[in-house]
Amino acid sequence: MDSVVSDASAVSDPPATTGIPAQPQAGPPAPAAEDGARDWQLDHTRAPIATKVVVAGGFGVGKTTFVRAVSEITPLQTEALMTQASEETDDLTSTPDKLTTTVAMDFGRITLDDDLVLYVFGTPGQQRFWFMWDDLVRGAIGAVVLADTRRLTDCFPALDYFESCGLPYIVAVNHFEGTELFETEDVREALTVPPHVPIVIMDARKRYSVVESLLAMVSHALEVTPE
């Protein structure tokens, strides 16, 4: 009997681990500078400042193109095909080739500096979707109001909205091919934009032009609300 118990214990007892320190589990390798890692990725005591900006404007002014051109990730888009049901609501005179429209929002991300990451939210342009603006704007440091000189009145609702809520904004004139190029002061006068609000001429299809617009917006936001 004793031998049977002894044999069973020898089989069932696990090997002793007393005194052996726990071994650390291997984690993912840290990024290396030669792999294109940024300074804040190599220094774990630093973290980038993540900020939110909004791109607004009238229907078909180029908000989706703006976000798509600048985003360093695959942008989130909520594009839906336009149908005959919207013919009496959406004016396609200036954008006859437009086949889709944003029904919720556009979203992209861009790293402007080692310590500054912008999350870019594009608002829907049609009036029936304006109820979403309050949620999209919440927490944003500023806004870019896109304007088309062929239909400047389309951006008035966005200008009025940001003026009323006190959010810093700039006006970015999206210059379309084949249209007359106006000076910024002419646009300012036509929109009655205050002198302290920057106005830039840009092309929403070109990344460098969109980046310059975002830099102007961030700079303006810092001047207005430096804290």
PDB file of C-alpha atoms in Angstrom:
ATOM      1  CA  MET A   1       0.000   0.000   0.000  1.00  0.00           C
ATOM      2  CA  ASP A   2       2.743   2.407   0.914  1.00  0.00           C
ATOM      3  CA  SER A   3       4.486   1.783  -2.350  1.00  0.00           C
ATOM      4  CA  VAL A   4       1.306   2.445  -4.329  1.00  0.00           C
ATOM      5  CA  VAL A   5       0.726   5.823  -2.649  1.00  0.00           C
ATOM      6  CA  SER A   6       4.322   6.735  -3.123  1.00  0.00           C
ATOM      7  CA  ASP A   7       4.200   5.868  -6.817  1.00  0.00           C
ATOM      8  CA  ALA A   8       0.977   7.848  -7.351  1.00  0.00           C
ATOM      9  CA  SER A   9       2.419  10.887  -5.620  1.00  0.00           C
ATOM     10  CA  ALA A  10       5.475  10.697  -7.791  1.00  0.00           C
ATOM     11  CA  VAL A  11       3.293  10.785 -10.883  1.00  0.00           C
ATOM     12  CA  SER A  12       0.782  13.479  -9.823  1.00  0.00           C
ATOM     13  CA  ASP A  13       2.969  16.007  -8.016  1.00  0.00           C
ATOM     14  CA  PRO A  14       4.117  18.874 -10.299  1.00  0.00           C
ATOM     15  CA  PRO A  15       7.783  19.786 -10.360  1.00  0.00           C
ATOM     16  CA  ALA A  16       8.750  22.262  -7.638  1.00  0.00           C
ATOM     17  CA  THR A  17       9.077  25.907  -8.755  1.00  0.00           C
ATOM     18  CA  THR A  18       9.854  27.463  -5.386  1.00  0.00           C
ATOM     19  CA  GLY A  19      12.567  30.066  -5.633  1.00  0.00           C
ATOM     20  CA  ILE A  20      12.406  30.406  -9.425  1.00  0.00           C
ATOM     21  CA  PRO A  21      11.441  33.985 -10.381  1.00  0.00           C
ATOM     22  CA  ALA A  22       8.647  34.498 -12.904  1.00  0.00           C
ATOM     23  CA  GLN A  23       9.948  35.031 -16.408  1.00  0.00           C
ATOM     24  CA  PRO A  24       8.716  38.163 -18.239  1.00  0.00           C
ATOM     25  CA  GLN A  25       6.533  37.547 -21.265  1.00  0.00           C
ATOM     26  CA  ALA A  26       7.936  38.718 -24.563  1.00  0.00           C
ATOM     27  CA  GLY A  27       6.006  41.714 -25.924  1.00  0.00           C
ATOM     28  CA  PRO A  28       5.950  43.334 -29.337  1.00  0.00           C
ATOM     29  CA  PRO A  29       9.294  44.790 -30.388  1.00  0.00           C
ATOM     30  CA  ALA A  30       9.725  48.515 -29.832  1.00  0.00           C
ATOM     31  CA  PRO A  31       9.854  50.626 -32.999  1.00  0.00           C
ATOM     32  CA  ALA A  32      13.304  51.584 -34.165  1.00  0.00           C
ATOM     33  CA  ALA A  33      14.386  54.897 -35.625  1.00  0.00           C
ATOM     34  CA  GLU A  34      15.453  53.196 -38.842  1.00  0.00           C
ATOM     35  CA  ASP A  35      11.897  51.865 -39.228  1.00  0.00           C
ATOM     36  CA  GLY A  36      10.561  55.406 -39.534  1.00  0.00           C
ATOM     37  CA  ALA A  37       9.457  55.739 -35.907  1.00  0.00           C
ATOM     38  CA  ARG A  38       8.901  59.256 -34.608  1.00  0.00           C
ATOM     39  CA  ASP A  39      10.628  60.739 -31.571  1.00  0.00           C
ATOM     40  CA  TRP A  40       7.592  60.341 -29.323  1.00  0.00           C
ATOM     41  CA  GLN A  41       7.368  56.644 -30.259  1.00  0.00           C
ATOM     42  CA  LEU A  42      10.933  56.057 -29.104  1.00  0.00           C
ATOM     43  CA  ASP A  43      10.541  58.071 -25.903  1.00  0.00           C
ATOM     44  CA  HIS A  44       7.863  56.439 -23.741  1.00  0.00           C
ATOM     45  CA  THR A  45       7.768  59.430 -21.381  1.00  0.00           C
ATOM     46  CA  ARG A  46       6.223  61.511 -24.158  1.00  0.00           C
ATOM     47  CA  ALA A  47       2.900  61.185 -25.906  1.00  0.00           C
ATOM     48  CA  PRO A  48       1.444  63.089 -28.852  1.00  0.00           C
ATOM     49  CA  ILE A  49      -1.257  65.678 -28.291  1.00  0.00           C
ATOM     50  CA  ALA A  50      -4.403  64.470 -30.032  1.00  0.00           C
ATOM     51  CA  THR A  51      -6.734  67.244 -31.155  1.00  0.00           C
ATOM     52  CA  LYS A  52      -9.965  67.369 -33.102  1.00  0.00           C
ATOM     53  CA  VAL A  53     -10.794  69.677 -35.999  1.00  0.00           C
ATOM     54  CA  VAL A  54     -13.907  70.009 -38.114  1.00  0.00           C
ATOM     55  CA  VAL A  55     -14.280  70.654 -41.840  1.00  0.00           C
ATOM     56  CA  ALA A  56     -17.604  72.220 -42.786  1.00  0.00           C
ATOM     57  CA  GLY A  57     -19.217  73.989 -45.693  1.00  0.00           C
ATOM     58  CA  GLY A  58     -21.952  73.720 -48.261  1.00  0.00           C
ATOM     59  CA  PHE A  59     -23.074  70.746 -50.292  1.00  0.00           C
ATOM     60  CA  GLY A  60     -20.457  69.526 -52.788  1.00  0.00           C
ATOM     61  CA  VAL A  61     -17.805  72.052 -51.744  1.00  0.00           C
ATOM     62  CA  GLY A  62     -15.067  69.416 -51.315  1.00  0.00           C
ATOM     63  CA  LYS A  63     -15.147  68.310 -47.670  1.00  0.00           C
ATOM     64  CA  THR A  64     -14.787  64.597 -48.436  1.00  0.00           C
ATOM     65  CA  THR A  65     -11.986  65.347 -50.902  1.00  0.00           C
ATOM     66  CA  PHE A  66     -10.273  67.493 -48.247  1.00  0.00           C
ATOM     67  CA  VAL A  67     -10.266  64.673 -45.681  1.00  0.00           C
ATOM     68  CA  ARG A  68      -9.275  62.032 -48.223  1.00  0.00           C
ATOM     69  CA  ALA A  69      -6.354  64.080 -49.522  1.00  0.00           C
ATOM     70  CA  VAL A  70      -4.736  64.644 -46.133  1.00  0.00           C
ATOM     71  CA  SER A  71      -5.494  61.510 -44.105  1.00  0.00           C
ATOM     72  CA  GLU A  72      -2.534  59.236 -43.343  1.00  0.00           C
ATOM     73  CA  ILE A  73      -4.963  56.381 -42.656  1.00  0.00           C
ATOM     74  CA  THR A  74      -7.721  55.013 -44.838  1.00  0.00           C
ATOM     75  CA  PRO A  75     -10.430  57.618 -44.207  1.00  0.00           C
ATOM     76  CA  LEU A  76     -13.830  56.667 -42.880  1.00  0.00           C
ATOM     77  CA  GLN A  77     -16.452  57.842 -45.336  1.00  0.00           C
ATOM     78  CA  THR A  78     -20.232  57.603 -45.181  1.00  0.00           C
ATOM     79  CA  GLU A  79     -20.952  58.193 -48.838  1.00  0.00           C
ATOM     80  CA  ALA A  80     -24.337  57.220 -50.250  1.00  0.00           C
ATOM     81  CA  LEU A  81     -25.480  57.238 -53.851  1.00  0.00           C
ATOM     82  CA  MET A  82     -27.664  60.173 -54.769  1.00  0.00           C
ATOM     83  CA  THR A  83     -31.118  59.260 -56.028  1.00  0.00           C
ATOM     84  CA  GLN A  84     -33.980  61.041 -57.738  1.00  0.00           C
ATOM     85  CA  ALA A  85     -35.499  61.651 -54.317  1.00  0.00           C
ATOM     86  CA  SER A  86     -32.919  64.376 -53.670  1.00  0.00           C
ATOM     87  CA  GLU A  87     -33.331  66.221 -56.961  1.00  0.00           C
ATOM     88  CA  GLU A  88     -35.636  68.829 -55.447  1.00  0.00           C
ATOM     89  CA  THR A  89     -33.409  69.197 -52.347  1.00  0.00           C
ATOM     90  CA  ASP A  90     -29.796  69.196 -53.553  1.00  0.00           C
ATOM     91  CA  ASP A  91     -28.681  71.735 -56.150  1.00  0.00           C
ATOM     92  CA  LEU A  92     -26.274  70.051 -58.581  1.00  0.00           C
ATOM     93  CA  THR A  93     -25.912  73.028 -60.914  1.00  0.00           C
ATOM     94  CA  SER A  94     -22.265  73.618 -59.951  1.00  0.00           C
ATOM     95  CA  THR A  95     -21.457  69.930 -59.417  1.00  0.00           C
ATOM     96  CA  PRO A  96     -23.282  68.046 -62.199  1.00  0.00           C
ATOM     97  CA  ASP A  97     -20.952  65.039 -61.996  1.00  0.00           C
ATOM     98  CA  LYS A  98     -21.520  64.443 -58.271  1.00  0.00           C
ATOM     99  CA  LEU A  99     -22.944  60.944 -57.733  1.00  0.00           C
ATOM    100  CA  THR A 100     -22.578  60.470 -53.969  1.00  0.00           C
ATOM    101  CA  THR A 101     -23.078  62.527 -50.824  1.00  0.00           C
ATOM    102  CA  THR A 102     -21.967  62.330 -47.191  1.00  0.00           C
ATOM    103  CA  VAL A 103     -24.836  61.253 -44.956  1.00  0.00           C
ATOM    104  CA  ALA A 104     -23.037  61.191 -41.591  1.00  0.00           C
ATOM    105  CA  MET A 105     -19.404  62.288 -41.538  1.00  0.00           C
ATOM    106  CA  ASP A 106     -15.907  61.845 -42.937  1.00  0.00           C
ATOM    107  CA  PHE A 107     -13.028  60.981 -40.637  1.00  0.00           C
ATOM    108  CA  GLY A 108      -9.269  61.008 -41.119  1.00  0.00           C
ATOM    109  CA  ARG A 109      -6.042  61.503 -39.182  1.00  0.00           C
ATOM    110  CA  ILE A 110      -2.849  63.407 -39.846  1.00  0.00           C
ATOM    111  CA  THR A 111       0.334  63.863 -37.793  1.00  0.00           C
ATOM    112  CA  LEU A 112       1.393  67.489 -38.208  1.00  0.00           C
ATOM    113  CA  ASP A 113       4.359  67.316 -35.830  1.00  0.00           C
ATOM    114  CA  ASP A 114       6.025  64.819 -33.517  1.00  0.00           C
ATOM    115  CA  ASP A 115       3.719  65.943 -30.721  1.00  0.00           C
ATOM    116  CA  LEU A 116       0.562  66.926 -32.628  1.00  0.00           C
ATOM    117  CA  VAL A 117      -1.977  64.567 -34.168  1.00  0.00           C
ATOM    118  CA  LEU A 118      -5.127  65.957 -35.760  1.00  0.00           C
ATOM    119  CA  TYR A 119      -8.338  63.985 -36.043  1.00  0.00           C
ATOM    120  CA  VAL A 120     -10.244  65.530 -38.940  1.00  0.00           C
ATOM    121  CA  PHE A 121     -14.041  65.293 -39.036  1.00  0.00           C
ATOM    122  CA  GLY A 122     -15.958  66.342 -42.134  1.00  0.00           C
ATOM    123  CA  THR A 123     -19.571  67.405 -41.596  1.00  0.00           C
ATOM    124  CA  PRO A 124     -22.468  66.589 -43.934  1.00  0.00           C
ATOM    125  CA  GLY A 125     -23.424  69.509 -46.128  1.00  0.00           C
ATOM    126  CA  GLN A 126     -27.163  69.096 -46.614  1.00  0.00           C
ATOM    127  CA  GLN A 127     -29.482  70.950 -44.275  1.00  0.00           C
ATOM    128  CA  ARG A 128     -31.390  67.771 -43.354  1.00  0.00           C
ATOM    129  CA  PHE A 129     -28.207  66.416 -41.710  1.00  0.00           C
ATOM    130  CA  TRP A 130     -27.280  69.546 -39.739  1.00  0.00           C
ATOM    131  CA  PHE A 131     -28.617  68.002 -36.528  1.00  0.00           C
ATOM    132  CA  MET A 132     -25.342  66.033 -36.368  1.00  0.00           C
ATOM    133  CA  TRP A 133     -23.150  69.121 -36.186  1.00  0.00           C
ATOM    134  CA  ASP A 134     -23.431  69.574 -32.423  1.00  0.00           C
ATOM    135  CA  ASP A 135     -22.034  66.088 -31.818  1.00  0.00           C
ATOM    136  CA  LEU A 136     -19.287  66.367 -34.440  1.00  0.00           C
ATOM    137  CA  VAL A 137     -18.093  69.763 -33.176  1.00  0.00           C
ATOM    138  CA  ARG A 138     -17.992  68.789 -29.495  1.00  0.00           C
ATOM    139  CA  GLY A 139     -14.367  68.867 -28.274  1.00  0.00           C
ATOM    140  CA  ALA A 140     -12.924  70.430 -31.446  1.00  0.00           C
ATOM    141  CA  ILE A 141     -10.247  73.131 -31.202  1.00  0.00           C
ATOM    142  CA  GLY A 142     -11.288  74.785 -34.439  1.00  0.00           C
ATOM    143  CA  ALA A 143     -12.922  74.471 -37.832  1.00  0.00           C
ATOM    144  CA  VAL A 144     -12.154  74.935 -41.507  1.00  0.00           C
ATOM    145  CA  VAL A 145     -15.060  76.372 -43.495  1.00  0.00           C
ATOM    146  CA  LEU A 146     -14.705  75.444 -47.156  1.00  0.00           C
ATOM    147  CA  ALA A 147     -16.092  77.922 -49.662  1.00  0.00           C
ATOM    148  CA  ASP A 148     -16.777  77.853 -53.391  1.00  0.00           C
ATOM    149  CA  THR A 149     -16.709  81.311 -54.964  1.00  0.00           C
ATOM    150  CA  ARG A 150     -19.444  80.269 -57.424  1.00  0.00           C
ATOM    151  CA  ARG A 151     -21.896  79.852 -54.524  1.00  0.00           C
ATOM    152  CA  LEU A 152     -20.572  81.667 -51.479  1.00  0.00           C
ATOM    153  CA  THR A 153     -23.989  81.778 -49.858  1.00  0.00           C
ATOM    154  CA  ASP A 154     -23.744  78.005 -49.243  1.00  0.00           C
ATOM    155  CA  CYS A 155     -21.145  78.535 -46.518  1.00  0.00           C
ATOM    156  CA  PHE A 156     -23.156  81.157 -44.586  1.00  0.00           C
ATOM    157  CA  PRO A 157     -24.837  78.551 -42.336  1.00  0.00           C
ATOM    158  CA  ALA A 158     -21.426  77.182 -41.289  1.00  0.00           C
ATOM    159  CA  LEU A 159     -20.064  80.675 -40.639  1.00  0.00           C
ATOM    160  CA  ASP A 160     -23.109  81.587 -38.558  1.00  0.00           C
ATOM    161  CA  TYR A 161     -22.868  78.321 -36.619  1.00  0.00           C
ATOM    162  CA  PHE A 162     -19.225  78.732 -35.613  1.00  0.00           C
ATOM    163  CA  GLU A 163     -19.685  82.414 -34.842  1.00  0.00           C
ATOM    164  CA  SER A 164     -22.596  81.610 -32.539  1.00  0.00           C
ATOM    165  CA  CYS A 165     -20.829  78.788 -30.688  1.00  0.00           C
ATOM    166  CA  GLY A 166     -17.534  80.701 -30.422  1.00  0.00           C
ATOM    167  CA  LEU A 167     -15.376  78.046 -32.090  1.00  0.00           C
ATOM    168  CA  PRO A 168     -12.258  79.436 -33.851  1.00  0.00           C
ATOM    169  CA  TYR A 169     -12.424  78.946 -37.610  1.00  0.00           C
ATOM    170  CA  ILE A 170     -10.769  79.902 -40.865  1.00  0.00           C
ATOM    171  CA  VAL A 171     -12.205  80.156 -44.365  1.00  0.00           C
ATOM    172  CA  ALA A 172     -10.557  78.006 -47.030  1.00  0.00           C
ATOM    173  CA  VAL A 173     -11.599  78.854 -50.575  1.00  0.00           C
ATOM    174  CA  ASN A 174     -11.509  75.643 -52.585  1.00  0.00           C
ATOM    175  CA  HIS A 175     -10.477  76.887 -56.028  1.00  0.00           C
ATOM    176  CA  PHE A 176     -12.055  74.749 -58.740  1.00  0.00           C
ATOM    177  CA  GLU A 177     -10.555  74.489 -62.213  1.00  0.00           C
ATOM    178  CA  GLY A 178     -12.123  76.793 -64.744  1.00  0.00           C
ATOM    179  CA  THR A 179     -13.404  79.253 -62.158  1.00  0.00           C
ATOM    180  CA  GLU A 180     -12.275  82.810 -61.561  1.00  0.00           C
ATOM    181  CA  LEU A 181      -9.611  83.212 -58.888  1.00  0.00           C
ATOM    182  CA  PHE A 182     -10.458  85.952 -56.395  1.00  0.00           C
ATOM    183  CA  GLU A 183      -8.215  87.669 -53.885  1.00  0.00           C
ATOM    184  CA  THR A 184      -8.691  86.793 -50.222  1.00  0.00           C
ATOM    185  CA  GLU A 185      -9.809  90.318 -49.334  1.00  0.00           C
ATOM    186  CA  ASP A 186     -12.512  90.155 -52.003  1.00  0.00           C
ATOM    187  CA  VAL A 187     -13.786  86.942 -50.435  1.00  0.00           C
ATOM    188  CA  ARG A 188     -13.627  88.499 -46.968  1.00  0.00           C
ATOM    189  CA  GLU A 189     -15.740  91.424 -48.109  1.00  0.00           C
ATOM    190  CA  ALA A 190     -18.274  89.187 -49.833  1.00  0.00           C
ATOM    191  CA  LEU A 191     -18.663  86.979 -46.743  1.00  0.00           C
ATOM    192  CA  THR A 192     -18.308  89.860 -44.239  1.00  0.00           C
ATOM    193  CA  VAL A 193     -15.753  87.788 -42.331  1.00  0.00           C
ATOM    194  CA  PRO A 194     -14.055  89.625 -39.420  1.00  0.00           C
ATOM    195  CA  PRO A 195     -10.487  90.884 -40.066  1.00  0.00           C
ATOM    196  CA  HIS A 196      -8.924  88.505 -37.513  1.00  0.00           C
ATOM    197  CA  VAL A 197     -10.251  85.376 -39.285  1.00  0.00           C
ATOM    198  CA  PRO A 198      -7.692  83.954 -41.763  1.00  0.00           C
ATOM    199  CA  ILE A 199      -8.772  83.287 -45.341  1.00  0.00           C
ATOM    200  CA  VAL A 200      -6.699  80.982 -47.548  1.00  0.00           C
ATOM    201  CA  ILE A 201      -6.941  79.916 -51.179  1.00  0.00           C
ATOM    202  CA  MET A 202      -6.377  76.178 -51.552  1.00  0.00           C
ATOM    203  CA  ASP A 203      -7.031  73.054 -53.591  1.00  0.00           C
ATOM    204  CA  ALA A 204      -8.763  70.272 -51.635  1.00  0.00           C
ATOM    205  CA  ARG A 205      -7.290  67.630 -53.975  1.00  0.00           C
ATOM    206  CA  LYS A 206      -3.691  68.415 -53.086  1.00  0.00           C
ATOM    207  CA  ARG A 207      -2.252  67.200 -49.814  1.00  0.00           C
ATOM    208  CA  TYR A 208       0.249  70.038 -49.331  1.00  0.00           C
ATOM    209  CA  SER A 209      -2.503  72.605 -49.852  1.00  0.00           C
ATOM    210  CA  VAL A 210      -4.769  70.920 -47.305  1.00  0.00           C
ATOM    211  CA  VAL A 211      -1.904  70.670 -44.801  1.00  0.00           C
ATOM    212  CA  GLU A 212      -1.222  74.401 -45.149  1.00  0.00           C
ATOM    213  CA  SER A 213      -4.891  75.101 -44.460  1.00  0.00           C
ATOM    214  CA  LEU A 214      -4.852  72.925 -41.334  1.00  0.00           C
ATOM    215  CA  LEU A 215      -1.680  74.625 -40.098  1.00  0.00           C
ATOM    216  CA  ALA A 216      -3.343  78.011 -40.561  1.00  0.00           C
ATOM    217  CA  MET A 217      -6.366  76.792 -38.596  1.00  0.00           C
ATOM    218  CA  VAL A 218      -4.259  75.407 -35.722  1.00  0.00           C
ATOM    219  CA  SER A 219      -2.191  78.608 -35.568  1.00  0.00           C
ATOM    220  CA  HIS A 220      -5.357  80.708 -35.462  1.00  0.00           C
ATOM    221  CA  ALA A 221      -6.887  78.501 -32.748  1.00  0.00           C
ATOM    222  CA  LEU A 222      -3.765  78.903 -30.625  1.00  0.00           C
ATOM    223  CA  GLU A 223      -3.878  82.679 -31.014  1.00  0.00           C
ATOM    224  CA  VAL A 224      -7.550  82.882 -30.051  1.00  0.00           C
ATOM    225  CA  THR A 225      -7.418  80.324 -27.217  1.00  0.00           C
ATOM    226  CA  PRO A 226      -3.738  80.019 -26.222  1.00  0.00           C
ATOM    227  CA  GLU A 227      -4.519  78.004 -23.056  1.00  0.00           C
TER     228      GLU A 227
END
